[in-house]
mmCIF file of C-alpha atoms in Angstrom:
data_model
loop_
_atom_site.group_PDB
_atom_site.id
_atom_site.type_symbol
_atom_site.label_atom_id
_atom_site.label_comp_id
_atom_site.label_asym_id
_atom_site.label_seq_id
_atom_site.Cartn_x
_atom_site.Cartn_y
_atom_site.Cartn_z
ATOM 1 C CA LEU A 1 10.674 -8.654 -37.575
ATOM 2 C CA ILE A 2 10.784 -9.060 -41.353
ATOM 3 C CA LEU A 3 12.365 -5.582 -41.585
ATOM 4 C CA SER A 4 14.978 -6.711 -39.072
ATOM 5 C CA TYR A 5 15.640 -9.846 -41.133
ATOM 6 C CA VAL A 6 16.200 -7.789 -44.300
ATOM 7 C CA ALA A 7 18.171 -5.016 -42.580
ATOM 8 C CA THR A 8 20.530 -7.469 -40.872
ATOM 9 C CA SER A 9 20.969 -9.657 -43.971
ATOM 10 C CA GLY A 10 19.593 -12.618 -42.088
ATOM 11 C CA SER A 11 21.345 -12.106 -38.744
ATOM 12 C CA LEU A 12 17.876 -12.259 -37.239
ATOM 13 C CA GLY A 13 17.096 -15.538 -38.929
ATOM 14 C CA ILE A 14 13.776 -17.038 -39.983
ATOM 15 C CA PRO A 15 13.964 -19.668 -37.187
ATOM 16 C CA SER A 16 14.351 -16.873 -34.598
ATOM 17 C CA ILE A 17 11.385 -14.988 -36.070
ATOM 18 C CA LEU A 18 9.265 -18.156 -36.027
ATOM 19 C CA ASN A 19 10.328 -18.798 -32.425
ATOM 20 C CA ILE A 20 8.981 -15.380 -31.403
ATOM 21 C CA LEU A 21 5.741 -15.715 -33.383
ATOM 22 C CA CYS A 22 5.089 -19.263 -32.187
ATOM 23 C CA ARG A 23 5.011 -18.056 -28.595
ATOM 24 C CA TYR A 24 1.947 -15.948 -29.377
ATOM 25 C CA LEU A 25 0.365 -18.717 -31.453
ATOM 26 C CA LEU A 26 0.949 -21.292 -28.703
ATOM 27 C CA VAL A 27 -0.837 -19.099 -26.174
ATOM 28 C CA LEU A 28 -3.813 -18.612 -28.491
ATOM 29 C CA LEU A 29 -4.014 -22.334 -29.265
ATOM 30 C CA VAL A 30 -3.980 -23.435 -25.617
ATOM 31 C CA TYR A 31 -6.321 -20.654 -24.510
ATOM 32 C CA TYR A 32 -9.001 -21.154 -27.143
ATOM 33 C CA TYR A 33 -8.930 -24.934 -26.724
ATOM 34 C CA ASP A 34 -11.106 -24.437 -23.620
ATOM 35 C CA ARG A 35 -11.090 -20.807 -22.552
ATOM 36 C CA ASN A 36 -13.866 -21.249 -19.981
ATOM 37 C CA LYS A 37 -11.635 -23.444 -17.826
ATOM 38 C CA PHE A 38 -8.272 -21.992 -18.838
ATOM 39 C CA SER A 39 -7.780 -19.662 -15.863
ATOM 40 C CA LYS A 40 -8.679 -22.315 -13.292
ATOM 41 C CA ARG A 41 -6.415 -24.899 -14.915
ATOM 42 C CA LEU A 42 -3.526 -22.453 -15.223
ATOM 43 C CA PHE A 43 -3.777 -21.380 -11.589
ATOM 44 C CA THR A 44 -4.222 -24.955 -10.345
ATOM 45 C CA ALA A 45 -1.243 -26.221 -12.354
ATOM 46 C CA ILE A 46 1.051 -23.487 -11.035
ATOM 47 C CA THR A 47 -0.100 -24.060 -7.449
ATOM 48 C CA TRP A 48 0.418 -27.824 -7.595
ATOM 49 C CA LEU A 49 3.876 -27.392 -9.121
ATOM 50 C CA ALA A 50 4.667 -24.868 -6.371
ATOM 51 C CA ALA A 51 3.575 -27.327 -3.678
ATOM 52 C CA ILE A 52 5.691 -30.099 -5.235
ATOM 53 C CA SER A 53 8.669 -27.757 -5.497
ATOM 54 C CA LEU A 54 8.417 -26.935 -1.778
ATOM 55 C CA LEU A 55 8.508 -30.650 -0.908
ATOM 56 C CA PHE A 56 11.557 -31.268 -3.094
ATOM 57 C CA TYR A 57 13.219 -28.093 -1.824
ATOM 58 C CA ALA A 58 12.734 -29.257 1.774
ATOM 59 C CA ALA A 59 14.406 -32.570 0.898
ATOM 60 C CA GLN A 60 17.133 -30.659 -0.930
ATOM 61 C CA MET A 61 17.881 -28.577 2.168
ATOM 62 C CA VAL A 62 18.010 -31.679 4.376
ATOM 63 C CA ASP A 63 20.392 -33.538 2.054
ATOM 64 C CA ARG A 64 21.072 -32.775 -1.607
ATOM 65 C CA ASN A 65 21.918 -36.423 -2.193
ATOM 66 C CA ILE A 66 18.213 -37.222 -1.811
ATOM 67 C CA ILE A 67 17.471 -35.255 -4.984
ATOM 68 C CA LYS A 68 20.434 -36.846 -6.753
ATOM 69 C CA LEU A 69 19.041 -40.297 -5.950
ATOM 70 C CA ILE A 70 15.481 -39.486 -7.016
ATOM 71 C CA LEU A 71 15.949 -37.376 -10.145
ATOM 72 C CA PRO A 72 18.051 -38.065 -13.251
ATOM 73 C CA SER A 73 21.046 -35.854 -14.079
ATOM 74 C CA TYR A 74 21.961 -34.108 -17.317
ATOM 75 C CA GLU A 75 24.527 -31.585 -18.479
ATOM 76 C CA ASN A 76 23.952 -28.429 -20.506
ATOM 77 C CA SER A 77 26.525 -25.725 -21.303
ATOM 78 C CA ASN A 78 28.960 -27.193 -18.748
ATOM 79 C CA HIS A 79 26.301 -27.012 -16.011
ATOM 80 C CA ILE A 80 24.989 -30.115 -14.253
ATOM 81 C CA TYR A 81 21.285 -30.385 -13.399
ATOM 82 C CA TYR A 82 19.256 -32.937 -11.486
ATOM 83 C CA GLY A 83 15.663 -32.807 -12.588
ATOM 84 C CA SER A 84 12.666 -33.875 -14.579
ATOM 85 C CA PHE A 85 9.269 -32.444 -15.462
ATOM 86 C CA ILE A 86 8.356 -32.017 -11.771
ATOM 87 C CA TYR A 87 11.468 -30.387 -10.267
ATOM 88 C CA CYS A 88 14.979 -29.253 -11.151
ATOM 89 C CA MET A 89 18.067 -28.712 -8.979
ATOM 90 C CA PRO A 90 20.944 -26.934 -10.765
ATOM 91 C CA MET A 91 24.322 -27.622 -9.183
ATOM 92 C CA GLY A 92 25.976 -24.390 -8.060
ATOM 93 C CA ASP A 93 22.554 -22.919 -7.350
ATOM 94 C CA ASP A 94 21.328 -25.781 -5.200
ATOM 95 C CA ASN A 95 20.323 -23.681 -2.195
ATOM 96 C CA ARG A 96 17.374 -22.183 -4.102
ATOM 97 C CA ASN A 97 13.983 -23.423 -5.268
ATOM 98 C CA CYS A 98 13.919 -23.419 -9.073
ATOM 99 C CA GLY A 99 10.738 -25.433 -9.516
ATOM 100 C CA ILE A 100 10.721 -27.113 -12.924
ATOM 101 C CA PHE A 101 13.035 -24.416 -14.272
ATOM 102 C CA ALA A 102 16.816 -24.291 -14.207
ATOM 103 C CA GLU A 103 16.844 -20.678 -13.056
ATOM 104 C CA PRO A 104 14.921 -19.265 -10.057
ATOM 105 C CA GLY A 105 14.249 -15.929 -11.764
ATOM 106 C CA LEU A 106 12.173 -17.665 -14.453
ATOM 107 C CA TYR A 107 10.260 -19.623 -11.834
ATOM 108 C CA SER A 108 9.462 -16.429 -9.941
ATOM 109 C CA ILE A 109 7.707 -15.017 -13.039
ATOM 110 C CA VAL A 110 5.295 -17.939 -13.143
ATOM 111 C CA LEU A 111 4.626 -17.638 -9.407
ATOM 112 C CA ALA A 112 4.067 -13.874 -9.745
ATOM 113 C CA VAL A 113 1.408 -14.474 -12.398
ATOM 114 C CA ALA A 114 -0.450 -16.899 -10.111
ATOM 115 C CA ILE A 115 -0.298 -14.396 -7.242
ATOM 116 C CA TYR A 116 -1.602 -11.675 -9.594
ATOM 117 C CA MET A 117 -4.500 -13.933 -10.555
ATOM 118 C CA ILE A 118 -5.579 -14.625 -6.998
ATOM 119 C CA LEU A 119 -5.328 -10.955 -5.985
ATOM 120 C CA PHE A 120 -6.851 -9.231 -9.027
ATOM 121 C CA MET A 121 -8.741 -11.984 -10.890
ATOM 122 C CA ASP A 122 -10.144 -13.925 -7.970
ATOM 123 C CA SER A 123 -13.590 -14.466 -9.508
ATOM 124 C CA LEU A 124 -12.125 -16.453 -12.395
ATOM 125 C CA ILE A 125 -10.534 -19.085 -10.127
ATOM 126 C CA GLU A 126 -13.433 -21.439 -9.441
ATOM 127 C CA ILE A 127 -12.213 -23.152 -6.272
ATOM 128 C CA SER A 128 -13.281 -22.804 -2.625
ATOM 129 C CA GLU A 129 -12.104 -19.873 -0.512
ATOM 130 C CA GLY A 130 -10.239 -22.208 1.828
ATOM 131 C CA LYS A 131 -8.275 -23.685 -1.073
ATOM 132 C CA LYS A 132 -7.485 -20.177 -2.351
ATOM 133 C CA ARG A 133 -5.981 -19.197 1.019
ATOM 134 C CA ILE A 134 -3.911 -22.382 1.100
ATOM 135 C CA ALA A 135 -2.809 -21.732 -2.496
ATOM 136 C CA LEU A 136 -1.730 -18.174 -1.616
ATOM 137 C CA VAL A 137 0.406 -19.452 1.278
ATOM 138 C CA ILE A 138 1.984 -22.097 -0.994
ATOM 139 C CA LEU A 139 2.759 -19.525 -3.713
ATOM 140 C CA ILE A 140 4.304 -17.106 -1.213
ATOM 141 C CA GLY A 141 6.386 -19.925 0.264
ATOM 142 C CA ALA A 142 7.624 -20.967 -3.169
ATOM 143 C CA MET A 143 8.444 -17.349 -4.050
ATOM 144 C CA ILE A 144 10.451 -16.842 -0.849
ATOM 145 C CA THR A 145 12.436 -20.053 -1.359
ATOM 146 C CA CYS A 146 13.256 -18.975 -4.932
ATOM 147 C CA GLN A 147 15.504 -16.308 -3.388
ATOM 148 C CA SER A 148 15.174 -14.296 -6.591
ATOM 149 C CA THR A 149 15.469 -10.516 -6.367
ATOM 150 C CA THR A 150 13.119 -10.189 -9.337
ATOM 151 C CA GLY A 151 10.635 -12.427 -7.536
ATOM 152 C CA TYR A 152 10.814 -10.498 -4.269
ATOM 153 C CA ILE A 153 10.303 -7.183 -6.046
ATOM 154 C CA SER A 154 7.371 -8.700 -7.967
ATOM 155 C CA MET A 155 5.772 -9.800 -4.718
ATOM 156 C CA VAL A 156 6.258 -6.350 -3.147
ATOM 157 C CA ILE A 157 4.695 -4.737 -6.236
ATOM 158 C CA LEU A 158 1.663 -7.024 -6.246
ATOM 159 C CA PHE A 159 1.005 -6.818 -2.512
ATOM 160 C CA GLY A 160 1.567 -3.059 -2.491
ATOM 161 C CA PHE A 161 -0.926 -2.353 -5.266
ATOM 162 C CA TYR A 162 -3.415 -4.849 -3.826
ATOM 163 C CA LEU A 163 -3.339 -3.245 -0.372
ATOM 164 C CA VAL A 164 -4.069 0.221 -1.780
ATOM 165 C CA SER A 165 -6.714 -0.997 -4.240
ATOM 166 C CA ARG A 166 -10.437 -0.569 -3.755
ATOM 167 C CA THR A 167 -11.273 -3.913 -5.265
ATOM 168 C CA LYS A 168 -14.172 -5.882 -3.776
ATOM 169 C CA ASN A 169 -11.757 -8.746 -3.235
ATOM 170 C CA THR A 170 -10.319 -7.590 0.112
ATOM 171 C CA LYS A 171 -10.421 -10.895 1.992
ATOM 172 C CA TYR A 172 -6.662 -11.475 1.624
ATOM 173 C CA LYS A 173 -5.543 -8.089 2.924
ATOM 174 C CA LYS A 174 -5.401 -9.128 6.587
ATOM 175 C CA TRP A 175 -3.573 -12.325 5.685
ATOM 176 C CA ILE A 176 -1.013 -10.447 3.627
ATOM 177 C CA ILE A 177 -0.414 -7.791 6.296
ATOM 178 C CA VAL A 178 0.112 -10.457 8.979
ATOM 179 C CA LEU A 179 2.448 -12.520 6.781
ATOM 180 C CA VAL A 180 4.466 -9.437 5.772
ATOM 181 C CA MET A 181 4.838 -8.285 9.384
ATOM 182 C CA LEU A 182 5.962 -11.741 10.529
ATOM 183 C CA PHE A 183 8.459 -11.917 7.672
ATOM 184 C CA LEU A 184 9.887 -8.457 8.438
ATOM 185 C CA VAL A 185 10.316 -9.233 12.140
ATOM 186 C CA PHE A 186 12.025 -12.544 11.385
ATOM 187 C CA ASP A 187 14.199 -11.281 8.522
ATOM 188 C CA LEU A 188 15.369 -8.022 10.107
ATOM 189 C CA ASN A 189 16.539 -9.976 13.153
ATOM 190 C CA ARG A 190 18.860 -11.934 10.834
ATOM 191 C CA GLY A 191 20.735 -8.740 9.900
ATOM 192 C CA TYR A 192 23.313 -9.243 7.132
ATOM 193 C CA GLU A 193 22.120 -12.831 6.606
ATOM 194 C CA GLY A 194 18.536 -11.754 5.967
ATOM 195 C CA VAL A 195 16.723 -11.808 2.639
ATOM 196 C CA ILE A 196 16.269 -8.022 2.600
ATOM 197 C CA TYR A 197 19.981 -7.336 2.973
ATOM 198 C CA GLN A 198 21.217 -10.148 0.712
ATOM 199 C CA ASN A 199 18.797 -9.443 -2.142
ATOM 200 C CA PHE A 200 18.211 -5.692 -1.916
ATOM 201 C CA LEU A 201 20.495 -3.607 0.275
ATOM 202 C CA SER A 202 23.710 -5.412 -0.707
ATOM 203 C CA LYS A 203 22.930 -4.656 -4.376
ATOM 204 C CA LEU A 204 22.259 -0.957 -3.800
ATOM 205 C CA PHE A 205 24.971 0.070 -1.329
ATOM 206 C CA ASP A 206 28.723 -0.554 -1.340
ATOM 207 C CA SER A 207 30.799 -1.658 1.659
ATOM 208 C CA SER A 208 31.116 1.938 2.878
ATOM 209 C CA GLY A 209 27.354 2.442 2.871
ATOM 210 C CA GLN A 210 27.292 4.665 -0.231
ATOM 211 C CA PHE A 211 24.503 4.226 -2.768
ATOM 212 C CA ASP A 212 25.880 2.434 -5.838
ATOM 213 C CA VAL A 213 23.820 0.495 -8.386
ATOM 214 C CA THR A 214 26.964 -1.061 -9.886
ATOM 215 C CA VAL A 215 27.697 -3.281 -6.886
ATOM 216 C CA SER A 216 26.869 -7.010 -7.029
ATOM 217 C CA THR A 217 24.643 -8.095 -9.970
ATOM 218 C CA GLY A 218 23.529 -4.498 -10.509
ATOM 219 C CA ALA A 219 26.793 -3.864 -12.365
ATOM 220 C CA ALA A 220 25.999 -6.490 -15.014
ATOM 221 C CA ARG A 221 22.542 -5.025 -15.641
ATOM 222 C CA TYR A 222 23.803 -1.437 -15.702
ATOM 223 C CA TYR A 223 26.628 -2.072 -18.182
ATOM 224 C CA SER A 224 24.470 -4.466 -20.225
ATOM 225 C CA MET A 225 21.913 -1.713 -20.773
ATOM 226 C CA ILE A 226 24.632 0.703 -21.910
ATOM 227 C CA ALA A 227 25.997 -1.832 -24.416
ATOM 228 C CA ASP A 228 22.509 -2.776 -25.678
ATOM 229 C CA ILE A 229 21.509 0.830 -26.303
ATOM 230 C CA SER A 230 24.783 1.420 -28.154
ATOM 231 C CA VAL A 231 24.122 -1.603 -30.371
ATOM 232 C CA ALA A 232 20.510 -0.514 -30.958
ATOM 233 C CA ASN A 233 21.631 2.989 -31.971
ATOM 234 C CA ASN A 234 23.948 1.496 -34.580
ATOM 235 C CA TYR A 235 21.395 -1.090 -35.784
ATOM 236 C CA PHE A 236 18.015 0.655 -35.762
ATOM 237 C CA PHE A 237 16.176 -2.381 -37.143
ATOM 238 C CA GLY A 238 18.090 -4.694 -34.837
ATOM 239 C CA ALA A 239 21.449 -6.386 -35.097
ATOM 240 C CA GLY A 240 19.950 -9.856 -35.071
ATOM 241 C CA PHE A 241 21.287 -12.563 -32.802
ATOM 242 C CA GLU A 242 24.284 -13.507 -34.939
ATOM 243 C CA ILE A 243 25.723 -9.988 -35.207
ATOM 244 C CA TYR A 244 24.699 -9.141 -31.646
ATOM 245 C CA ASN A 245 26.603 -12.084 -30.174
ATOM 246 C CA ARG A 246 29.668 -11.077 -32.155
ATOM 247 C CA VAL A 247 29.773 -7.344 -31.340
ATOM 248 C CA TRP A 248 28.053 -6.955 -27.965
ATOM 249 C CA LYS A 249 31.146 -7.215 -25.776
ATOM 250 C CA SER A 250 32.929 -4.540 -27.821
ATOM 251 C CA TYR A 251 30.267 -2.047 -26.732
ATOM 252 C CA LEU A 252 30.703 -2.736 -23.009
ATOM 253 C CA PRO A 253 32.353 0.162 -21.112
ATOM 254 C CA VAL A 254 33.922 -2.387 -18.741
ATOM 255 C CA ASN A 255 34.441 -6.124 -19.025
ATOM 256 C CA ILE A 256 31.836 -8.338 -17.329
ATOM 257 C CA GLY A 257 31.481 -12.094 -17.263
ATOM 258 C CA ASP A 258 28.176 -12.258 -19.170
ATOM 259 C CA VAL A 259 28.152 -13.227 -22.843
ATOM 260 C CA ALA A 260 24.885 -11.358 -23.528
ATOM 261 C CA SER A 261 22.591 -8.853 -21.870
ATOM 262 C CA CYS A 262 20.388 -9.795 -18.933
ATOM 263 C CA VAL A 263 17.971 -6.851 -19.448
ATOM 264 C CA GLY A 264 15.012 -7.819 -21.606
ATOM 265 C CA ILE A 265 13.876 -4.413 -22.884
ATOM 266 C CA THR A 266 17.279 -3.227 -24.098
ATOM 267 C CA TYR A 267 18.215 -6.726 -25.317
ATOM 268 C CA SER A 268 15.122 -6.737 -27.510
ATOM 269 C CA MET A 269 15.990 -3.273 -28.854
ATOM 270 C CA ALA A 270 19.479 -4.437 -29.765
ATOM 271 C CA THR A 271 18.502 -7.757 -31.387
ATOM 272 C CA THR A 272 15.069 -7.152 -32.978
ATOM 273 C CA GLY A 273 15.237 -3.362 -33.299
ATOM 274 C CA TYR A 274 13.332 -0.380 -31.986
ATOM 275 C CA ILE A 275 10.250 -0.924 -34.158
ATOM 276 C CA ALA A 276 9.667 -4.580 -33.200
ATOM 277 C CA THR A 277 10.291 -3.833 -29.520
ATOM 278 C CA ILE A 278 7.980 -0.816 -29.429
ATOM 279 C CA TYR A 279 5.313 -2.843 -31.256
ATOM 280 C CA SER A 280 5.574 -5.621 -28.642
ATOM 281 C CA LEU A 281 5.292 -3.113 -25.804
ATOM 282 C CA LEU A 282 2.325 -1.373 -27.437
ATOM 283 C CA PHE A 283 0.658 -4.773 -27.837
ATOM 284 C CA TYR A 284 0.897 -5.338 -24.081
ATOM 285 C CA VAL A 285 -0.390 -1.832 -23.323
ATOM 286 C CA TRP A 286 -3.247 -2.125 -25.833
ATOM 287 C CA MET A 287 -4.381 -5.487 -24.492
ATOM 288 C CA LEU A 288 -4.110 -4.295 -20.916
ATOM 289 C CA PHE A 289 -6.098 -1.075 -21.317
ATOM 290 C CA ARG A 290 -8.639 -2.759 -23.570
ATOM 291 C CA ASN A 291 -9.356 -5.679 -21.275
ATOM 292 C CA GLN A 292 -8.561 -4.638 -17.699
ATOM 293 C CA PRO A 293 -11.018 -2.066 -16.274
ATOM 294 C CA ASN A 294 -9.333 -1.874 -12.852
ATOM 295 C CA ARG A 295 -6.750 0.933 -12.877
ATOM 296 C CA ILE A 296 -4.824 -0.450 -9.895
ATOM 297 C CA ALA A 297 -4.628 -3.858 -11.576
ATOM 298 C CA ARG A 298 -3.324 -2.162 -14.727
ATOM 299 C CA LEU A 299 -0.625 -0.324 -12.799
ATOM 300 C CA ALA A 300 0.287 -3.535 -10.961
ATOM 301 C CA PHE A 301 0.699 -5.383 -14.259
ATOM 302 C CA ILE A 302 2.786 -2.584 -15.813
ATOM 303 C CA ALA A 303 5.064 -2.424 -12.756
ATOM 304 C CA LEU A 304 5.339 -6.227 -12.771
ATOM 305 C CA PHE A 305 6.225 -6.248 -16.467
ATOM 306 C CA VAL A 306 8.881 -3.530 -16.073
ATOM 307 C CA ASN A 307 10.454 -5.370 -13.147
ATOM 308 C CA ILE A 308 10.558 -8.665 -15.039
ATOM 309 C CA SER A 309 11.928 -7.122 -18.239
ATOM 310 C CA LEU A 310 14.720 -5.440 -16.273
ATOM 311 C CA GLY A 311 15.633 -8.679 -14.513
ATOM 312 C CA GLN A 312 15.317 -11.209 -17.356
ATOM 313 C CA PRO A 313 16.733 -11.194 -20.924
ATOM 314 C CA ASN A 314 13.297 -11.340 -22.547
ATOM 315 C CA ILE A 315 10.056 -9.376 -22.828
ATOM 316 C CA ARG A 316 7.924 -11.931 -24.689
ATOM 317 C CA PHE A 317 6.842 -14.325 -21.942
ATOM 318 C CA VAL A 318 4.074 -16.802 -22.739
ATOM 319 C CA ILE A 319 2.728 -16.688 -19.189
ATOM 320 C CA LEU A 320 2.193 -12.898 -19.313
ATOM 321 C CA MET A 321 0.388 -13.166 -22.654
ATOM 322 C CA SER A 322 -1.904 -15.820 -21.142
ATOM 323 C CA LEU A 323 -2.780 -13.494 -18.320
ATOM 324 C CA MET A 324 -4.003 -10.762 -20.670
ATOM 325 C CA LEU A 325 -6.101 -13.153 -22.736
ATOM 326 C CA VAL A 326 -7.935 -14.357 -19.627
ATOM 327 C CA GLU A 327 -8.824 -10.777 -18.712
ATOM 328 C CA CYS A 328 -10.036 -10.148 -22.249
ATOM 329 C CA ASP A 329 -12.450 -13.083 -22.112
ATOM 330 C CA LYS A 330 -13.680 -12.099 -18.647
ATOM 331 C CA ASN A 331 -14.727 -8.629 -19.757
ATOM 332 C CA ARG A 332 -16.288 -9.872 -22.964
ATOM 333 C CA LEU A 333 -18.440 -12.306 -20.990
ATOM 334 C CA GLU A 334 -19.405 -9.632 -18.455
ATOM 335 C CA ASN A 335 -20.437 -7.246 -21.243
ATOM 336 C CA ALA A 336 -22.455 -9.983 -22.895
ATOM 337 C CA LEU A 337 -24.238 -10.795 -19.646
ATOM 338 C CA GLU A 338 -25.025 -7.116 -19.070
ATOM 339 C CA GLY A 339 -26.531 -6.941 -22.552
ATOM 340 C CA VAL A 340 -28.689 -10.030 -21.919
ATOM 341 C CA ASN A 341 -29.898 -8.668 -18.562
ATOM 342 C CA SER A 342 -30.769 -5.313 -20.155
ATOM 343 C CA GLU A 343 -32.794 -7.066 -22.839
ATOM 344 C CA ASN A 344 -34.645 -9.143 -20.240
ATOM 345 C CA LEU A 345 -35.525 -6.027 -18.261
ATOM 346 C CA MET A 346 -36.876 -4.347 -21.385
ATOM 347 C CA VAL A 347 -38.980 -7.419 -22.218
ATOM 348 C CA ASN A 348 -40.360 -7.580 -18.670
#
């Protein structure tokens, strides 16, 4: 990042560098405050917020004026939002569940992390089995009402890897299979109005039925990646945010409505440079392979990360960093316990 600051003559400013670094420091601070209860508190907080969001979303679908009466309004970048620290309804996107966020894609990342925890890190969530099943249903319901393509793909990834895993935690497999089958039967009967068509098929095939990734929102991602890579090739150490915002549109092969890229990996390459981006990615890989012994869980996390970074303009998410720290502590404790047990056996 310092190389990027020097190479861009300050286009990647000190405040931007501190913003990136503080994300990692914030995670460490919160985690080490009470790491023994961190995973339970994180999962419980996400689940409760998901349950609250479903209640507000139900009221929102009945009559949006209910939300307008309950929650205060504010304006940001010419967009009007109704919300507070418990729920947010952005006008123009008011048929979706955004939770406390102003964008459903961001909310789906948080929900995906909670689903990952209950599927692959079940032993760390110290609540009853009945509450875990209820929590899983709540999280799935919140994810579906997000109506985020990134969220749906994340859920498919997590359930797919979980169903083929050999983990001892298999008690949710029947529940997941039943819920997926019910959803498919219901959604396929809706045809063109269904979630599968609206969020997947319509973005992969044109009106004539030909495969085309440039239809719908796929066009913005496709052309954004081309422009980002072009910028990155011309600014190896990163263009910084100031230069990037000024030149990005000139690298687009066609004009799109976005003012910046929506693809996290290539956006990071263009703004912070190849070295900083590769270092961030290697950090994730190193932490994952160092702390997660389950190969299926590793693959699930990698696939989840790739999906998120292709759907959101960022790769440095606090919630994903938290997830890896929890796994690290889990394995360290297990290794310590194994060492203590071995010593006891030798003494006996």
